[in-house]
Amino acid sequence: MESFEEIRQKDKVQVLPDFEKISIFNPLRIGVLFSGGPAAGGANVVAGLFDALQQMNPKSVLIGFLGGPSGILEEKFRILSKEEVDRVRNLGGFNLLGTGRTKIESPLQFEQAKEVIAKMKLDGLVIIGGDDSNTNAYFIHEYLKKNNVTCSVIGVPKTIDGDLKSKEVEISFGFDTACKVFSTLVGNICVDAMSSLKYWHFIKLMGRTASHVTLECALQTGVNIALIAEEQLSLKDIVSQITDTVEERARQGKNYGVILIPEGLIEFIPEVAKEIPEELLQDKDSHGNIKVSQIETEKLLSKMVIDELTKRGSSVKLNPIHHFFGYEGRCSYPSIFDATYCYNLGINAAELIKAKKSGVMATIENTAKDVTHWKASSVDLKLALVEELRNGKKKQVIAKALVNLSGPVFKAFLKARESNRLKDNYLRPGPIQFSGPGASAITHTLFLEQQYPC
Amino acid sequence: MESFEEIRQKDKVQVLPDFEKISIFNPLRIGVLFSGGPAAGGANVVAGLFDALQQMNPKSVLIGFLGGPSGILEEKFRILSKEEVDRVRNLGGFNLLGTGRTKIESPLQFEQAKEVIAKMKLDGLVIIGGDDSNTNAYFIHEYLKKNNVTCSVIGVPKTIDGDLKSKEVEISFGFDTACKVFSTLVGNICVDAMSSLKYWHFIKLMGRTASHVTLECALQTGVNIALIAEEQLSLKDIVSQITDTVEERARQGKNYGVILIPEGLIEFIPEVAKEIPEELLQDKDSHGNIKVSQIETEKLLSKMVIDELTKRGSSVKLNPIHHFFGYEGRCSYPSIFDATYCYNLGINAAELIKAKKSGVMATIENTAKDVTHWKASSVDLKLALVEELRNGKKKQVIAKALVNLSGPVFKAFLKARESNRLKDNYLRPGPIQFSGPGASAITHTLFLEQQYPC
């Protein structure tokens, strides 16, 4: 019997109308790399790129840099074969090449990268990454241009966090799948809470800084409480509100519930940071970010709620169960949406290189509609840059999109918030499906943002 | 658009040949309850029971006891309507009635239960539960018989742990779904490990005492290391073997890997218990079991491996990430297998009551084959009882089936163990599917045990 993995690889992915015919062209030599945390669908960007290049000219060469941007600096790469690409097609993750967080940012590194790119005679370099990686893509493009090396640098918007978006970038790939994986699990836990009748589940969800993932999962599952970091409540208010809900539900005979906590909460609440040992806060990654996934906010909060119940002299006994979902959602089989989106982003990257565009991000418009309405596009990375303080230094970066508290997604959440708090309005989206009705569903976030643009 | 939840509810479930025609009968009054931890498919047992009773006679009444066995003692129950049953059909969990761990075991409780059952004029009582709950079912049956109360007591084999099985009971419901949910996540994490190239994932899997769940998930995913508690290795040997693998893989440039740890490991290793604070070990549940899910064996092991690396003077730096999967697998939408199995177990329970059987567990034979080969059956609970020490007292109980180290499942695991340790033989089963190829797949455990009976 074929394994499900084998079956998935053969799945056809729909191509958007622009790409139904790809014209013949000179052979191109293109490099591609993954940067930062993995996201489902990454392999399909490479597959789209590979297939488009082959259709343009079978003599084209696609070179994969290994282990992230350091693959350029260390000249670690591999020419990709059809067999290799076919093995990961429609499957999740960045395992084809591996990824890494090394940044190309020092003058020496820029020079090194330029030398390698020139030596390898690359017509294009495709950088699949998040905000930091796309910022990087822009500066590599600038450096190459200044030094008269003709190589198109194209960014591809990736991040499960969903914070790489703007008017031009409707959604980053990986967000759809990650939210669906997490919502499957959260939905299962909601039913467990209603079945077991005795646990409060404190679930932390991955998503550095912004709370898009938590907001989307709250809409998909109808949990009792979802903390949205951007609301910037004080720790005292958060604990007090959770405790109120725990007590009110207990009065209704419901000694159970489900709470979603965004990983980035800690960045918005200075008091939380005070509760964390100093050494943890100093342990920042190379982008100057706190390693928030290491901080057990979920345990901190449940402990504080128990303390608050005691302080109030409440008879309610909280039985907390803690979860953190993150890694399991980054390399899932991509949802139909992500598989399709990524494959077309890959083709688009090839077309942009063919058109000699550089310093741009490959994008697609109308993604909330059926694929037949999708439109290939691109956005100038320079226009996306803003000045920010990083590690105390001014830097040009692509700004992270935070949850818009007057946007349609947060409004939809607010509408149900009070009812969800006390009632069991739980929804169970169930596991991601690849066929049958519902398989092509998009996130509430994408739907609402496109339906009601601010 | 219909939600996926709505779509799932309408799914037809295949009925085994014995049940294609259910003959008309007197109206029956039947009570049903969930006992112990939830498991996917529970609602379908009730649905099968309900539909069979309605087909026998539309005047039949199905009464659900609320919150587990205590529902009988406290006379908390509800007459179930078709609408209510339809709302949970093919969906996971025990949320229709709730569950609990109260046991009916004192002379007073038996008398109370008898009084309620007699007063309610129940023709049958269906107890959906694991080994302890089925033991209980037997003693309720005995008490009713001794006191001339005519009510058939029928057990239904439930547990995600997979340890309620024997020659007669091929599989307990919930095991198939839970293993698939966990394997989906473990498979995703394997791909993340290969993508990120820097983490060792220590994943603890729910499953009290026996390691069936870990063994099945190891076969479904090809992880590098899976600890099987029944091997009874010393803690020193376990840590030493993990450290060897970490070092050997590092020499191959692989600073990543995935380790599965059964929740029950601690029960087999007296030294682990010593590392755990005394108060935790005394915190046993009402069945006299250690609350193993509270003990973070995964963190204990990674810490010991880091210490061992230091002791060896190794240059390898272990980056551990910890996970515990349990609650998210108990109330998933049931797999096609569990949905079908549970529905037919429910019909079978109704038929057994009609046939005036009592003190038996509803079972189905040939479950490793296509449903057209399934055969309804039952097993006398008395025959399943053995004498065990519980809390220092001799008790008649249904023995937990441990992993058979000379059985076909463990042998299949051994065959791949050495290769999986160093190579990346990871498999990704992907999310549970409800249509298309692979949707009806059964576990390796069930397949191998039925194919090669000991």
PDB file of N, CA and C in Angstrom, chain B residues 280-317:
ATOM      1  N   LEU B 280       5.042  14.016  45.308  1.00  0.00           N
ATOM      2  CA  LEU B 280       4.460  13.655  44.019  1.00  0.00           C
ATOM      3  C   LEU B 280       4.118  12.164  43.981  1.00  0.00           C
ATOM      4  N   LEU B 281       5.008  11.373  44.549  1.00  0.00           N
ATOM      5  CA  LEU B 281       4.805   9.931  44.507  1.00  0.00           C
ATOM      6  C   LEU B 281       3.651   9.488  45.401  1.00  0.00           C
ATOM      7  N   GLN B 282       3.382  10.264  46.426  1.00  0.00           N
ATOM      8  CA  GLN B 282       2.285   9.881  47.322  1.00  0.00           C
ATOM      9  C   GLN B 282       0.946  10.324  46.764  1.00  0.00           C
ATOM     10  N   ASP B 283       1.011  11.177  45.740  1.00  0.00           N
ATOM     11  CA  ASP B 283      -0.210  11.727  45.169  1.00  0.00           C
ATOM     12  C   ASP B 283      -0.787  10.741  44.164  1.00  0.00           C
ATOM     13  N   LYS B 284      -1.401   9.693  44.679  1.00  0.00           N
ATOM     14  CA  LYS B 284      -1.943   8.668  43.785  1.00  0.00           C
ATOM     15  C   LYS B 284      -3.413   8.938  43.516  1.00  0.00           C
ATOM     16  N   ASP B 285      -3.898   8.443  42.389  1.00  0.00           N
ATOM     17  CA  ASP B 285      -5.313   8.637  42.110  1.00  0.00           C
ATOM     18  C   ASP B 285      -6.128   7.569  42.847  1.00  0.00           C
ATOM     19  N   SER B 286      -7.439   7.606  42.670  1.00  0.00           N
ATOM     20  CA  SER B 286      -8.293   6.740  43.487  1.00  0.00           C
ATOM     21  C   SER B 286      -8.119   5.263  43.137  1.00  0.00           C
ATOM     22  N   HIS B 287      -7.470   4.967  42.002  1.00  0.00           N
ATOM     23  CA  HIS B 287      -7.180   3.568  41.664  1.00  0.00           C
ATOM     24  C   HIS B 287      -5.844   3.123  42.244  1.00  0.00           C
ATOM     25  N   GLY B 288      -5.183   3.993  43.018  1.00  0.00           N
ATOM     26  CA  GLY B 288      -3.896   3.628  43.611  1.00  0.00           C
ATOM     27  C   GLY B 288      -2.738   3.799  42.648  1.00  0.00           C
ATOM     28  N   ASN B 289      -2.978   4.477  41.520  1.00  0.00           N
ATOM     29  CA  ASN B 289      -1.903   4.692  40.547  1.00  0.00           C
ATOM     30  C   ASN B 289      -1.183   6.011  40.807  1.00  0.00           C
ATOM     31  N   ILE B 290       0.130   6.003  40.567  1.00  0.00           N
ATOM     32  CA  ILE B 290       0.897   7.250  40.617  1.00  0.00           C
ATOM     33  C   ILE B 290       0.366   8.168  39.512  1.00  0.00           C
ATOM     34  N   LYS B 291       0.264   9.463  39.775  1.00  0.00           N
ATOM     35  CA  LYS B 291      -0.162  10.388  38.719  1.00  0.00           C
ATOM     36  C   LYS B 291       1.017  10.689  37.803  1.00  0.00           C
ATOM     37  N   VAL B 292       1.319   9.728  36.937  1.00  0.00           N
ATOM     38  CA  VAL B 292       2.539   9.816  36.149  1.00  0.00           C
ATOM     39  C   VAL B 292       2.566  10.999  35.188  1.00  0.00           C
ATOM     40  N   SER B 293       1.378  11.456  34.751  1.00  0.00           N
ATOM     41  CA  SER B 293       1.383  12.554  33.779  1.00  0.00           C
ATOM     42  C   SER B 293       1.890  13.854  34.396  1.00  0.00           C
ATOM     43  N   GLN B 294       1.964  13.902  35.731  1.00  0.00           N
ATOM     44  CA  GLN B 294       2.440  15.106  36.407  1.00  0.00           C
ATOM     45  C   GLN B 294       3.968  15.152  36.479  1.00  0.00           C
ATOM     46  N   ILE B 295       4.616  14.041  36.206  1.00  0.00           N
ATOM     47  CA  ILE B 295       6.071  13.958  36.375  1.00  0.00           C
ATOM     48  C   ILE B 295       6.759  14.259  35.049  1.00  0.00           C
ATOM     49  N   GLU B 296       7.641  15.230  35.047  1.00  0.00           N
ATOM     50  CA  GLU B 296       8.247  15.663  33.792  1.00  0.00           C
ATOM     51  C   GLU B 296       9.502  14.836  33.462  1.00  0.00           C
ATOM     52  N   THR B 297       9.276  13.552  33.172  1.00  0.00           N
ATOM     53  CA  THR B 297      10.372  12.640  32.835  1.00  0.00           C
ATOM     54  C   THR B 297      11.204  13.164  31.680  1.00  0.00           C
ATOM     55  N   GLU B 298      10.530  13.850  30.727  1.00  0.00           N
ATOM     56  CA  GLU B 298      11.238  14.339  29.544  1.00  0.00           C
ATOM     57  C   GLU B 298      12.308  15.351  29.939  1.00  0.00           C
ATOM     58  N   LYS B 299      12.012  16.189  30.935  1.00  0.00           N
ATOM     59  CA  LYS B 299      12.987  17.197  31.368  1.00  0.00           C
ATOM     60  C   LYS B 299      14.081  16.560  32.216  1.00  0.00           C
ATOM     61  N   LEU B 300      13.685  15.608  33.030  1.00  0.00           N
ATOM     62  CA  LEU B 300      14.650  14.875  33.855  1.00  0.00           C
ATOM     63  C   LEU B 300      15.690  14.203  32.955  1.00  0.00           C
ATOM     64  N   LEU B 301      15.217  13.542  31.900  1.00  0.00           N
ATOM     65  CA  LEU B 301      16.136  12.817  31.012  1.00  0.00           C
ATOM     66  C   LEU B 301      17.069  13.755  30.249  1.00  0.00           C
ATOM     67  N   SER B 302      16.530  14.847  29.705  1.00  0.00           N
ATOM     68  CA  SER B 302      17.408  15.741  28.932  1.00  0.00           C
ATOM     69  C   SER B 302      18.468  16.359  29.834  1.00  0.00           C
ATOM     70  N   LYS B 303      18.088  16.664  31.059  1.00  0.00           N
ATOM     71  CA  LYS B 303      19.040  17.222  32.023  1.00  0.00           C
ATOM     72  C   LYS B 303      20.144  16.190  32.312  1.00  0.00           C
ATOM     73  N   MET B 304      19.747  14.944  32.478  1.00  0.00           N
ATOM     74  CA  MET B 304      20.735  13.909  32.782  1.00  0.00           C
ATOM     75  C   MET B 304      21.665  13.655  31.598  1.00  0.00           C
ATOM     76  N   VAL B 305      21.133  13.776  30.382  1.00  0.00           N
ATOM     77  CA  VAL B 305      21.980  13.595  29.193  1.00  0.00           C
ATOM     78  C   VAL B 305      22.997  14.742  29.110  1.00  0.00           C
ATOM     79  N   ILE B 306      22.543  15.957  29.398  1.00  0.00           N
ATOM     80  CA  ILE B 306      23.472  17.102  29.389  1.00  0.00           C
ATOM     81  C   ILE B 306      24.575  16.886  30.433  1.00  0.00           C
ATOM     82  N   ASP B 307      24.172  16.436  31.624  1.00  0.00           N
ATOM     83  CA  ASP B 307      25.159  16.146  32.678  1.00  0.00           C
ATOM     84  C   ASP B 307      26.143  15.067  32.227  1.00  0.00           C
ATOM     85  N   GLU B 308      25.617  14.038  31.567  1.00  0.00           N
ATOM     86  CA  GLU B 308      26.463  12.925  31.105  1.00  0.00           C
ATOM     87  C   GLU B 308      27.453  13.404  30.036  1.00  0.00           C
ATOM     88  N   LEU B 309      26.976  14.281  29.134  1.00  0.00           N
ATOM     89  CA  LEU B 309      27.881  14.837  28.112  1.00  0.00           C
ATOM     90  C   LEU B 309      29.028  15.590  28.790  1.00  0.00           C
ATOM     91  N   THR B 310      28.682  16.380  29.803  1.00  0.00           N
ATOM     92  CA  THR B 310      29.706  17.131  30.545  1.00  0.00           C
ATOM     93  C   THR B 310      30.681  16.157  31.207  1.00  0.00           C
ATOM     94  N   LYS B 311      30.127  15.136  31.851  1.00  0.00           N
ATOM     95  CA  LYS B 311      30.950  14.140  32.545  1.00  0.00           C
ATOM     96  C   LYS B 311      31.930  13.469  31.576  1.00  0.00           C
ATOM     97  N   ARG B 312      31.441  13.234  30.354  1.00  0.00           N
ATOM     98  CA  ARG B 312      32.298  12.583  29.346  1.00  0.00           C
ATOM     99  C   ARG B 312      33.299  13.560  28.731  1.00  0.00           C
ATOM    100  N   GLY B 313      33.163  14.839  29.080  1.00  0.00           N
ATOM    101  CA  GLY B 313      34.036  15.848  28.468  1.00  0.00           C
ATOM    102  C   GLY B 313      33.727  16.052  26.994  1.00  0.00           C
ATOM    103  N   SER B 314      32.475  15.769  26.607  1.00  0.00           N
ATOM    104  CA  SER B 314      32.089  15.892  25.198  1.00  0.00           C
ATOM    105  C   SER B 314      31.954  17.360  24.792  1.00  0.00           C
ATOM    106  N   SER B 315      32.255  17.645  23.535  1.00  0.00           N
ATOM    107  CA  SER B 315      32.097  19.012  23.031  1.00  0.00           C
ATOM    108  C   SER B 315      30.680  19.231  22.480  1.00  0.00           C
ATOM    109  N   VAL B 316      29.875  18.182  22.481  1.00  0.00           N
ATOM    110  CA  VAL B 316      28.529  18.282  21.919  1.00  0.00           C
ATOM    111  C   VAL B 316      27.630  19.075  22.859  1.00  0.00           C
ATOM    112  N   LYS B 317      26.902  20.038  22.268  1.00  0.00           N
ATOM    113  CA  LYS B 317      25.980  20.845  23.070  1.00  0.00           C
ATOM    114  C   LYS B 317      24.554  20.407  22.738  1.00  0.00           C
TER     115      LYS B 317
END
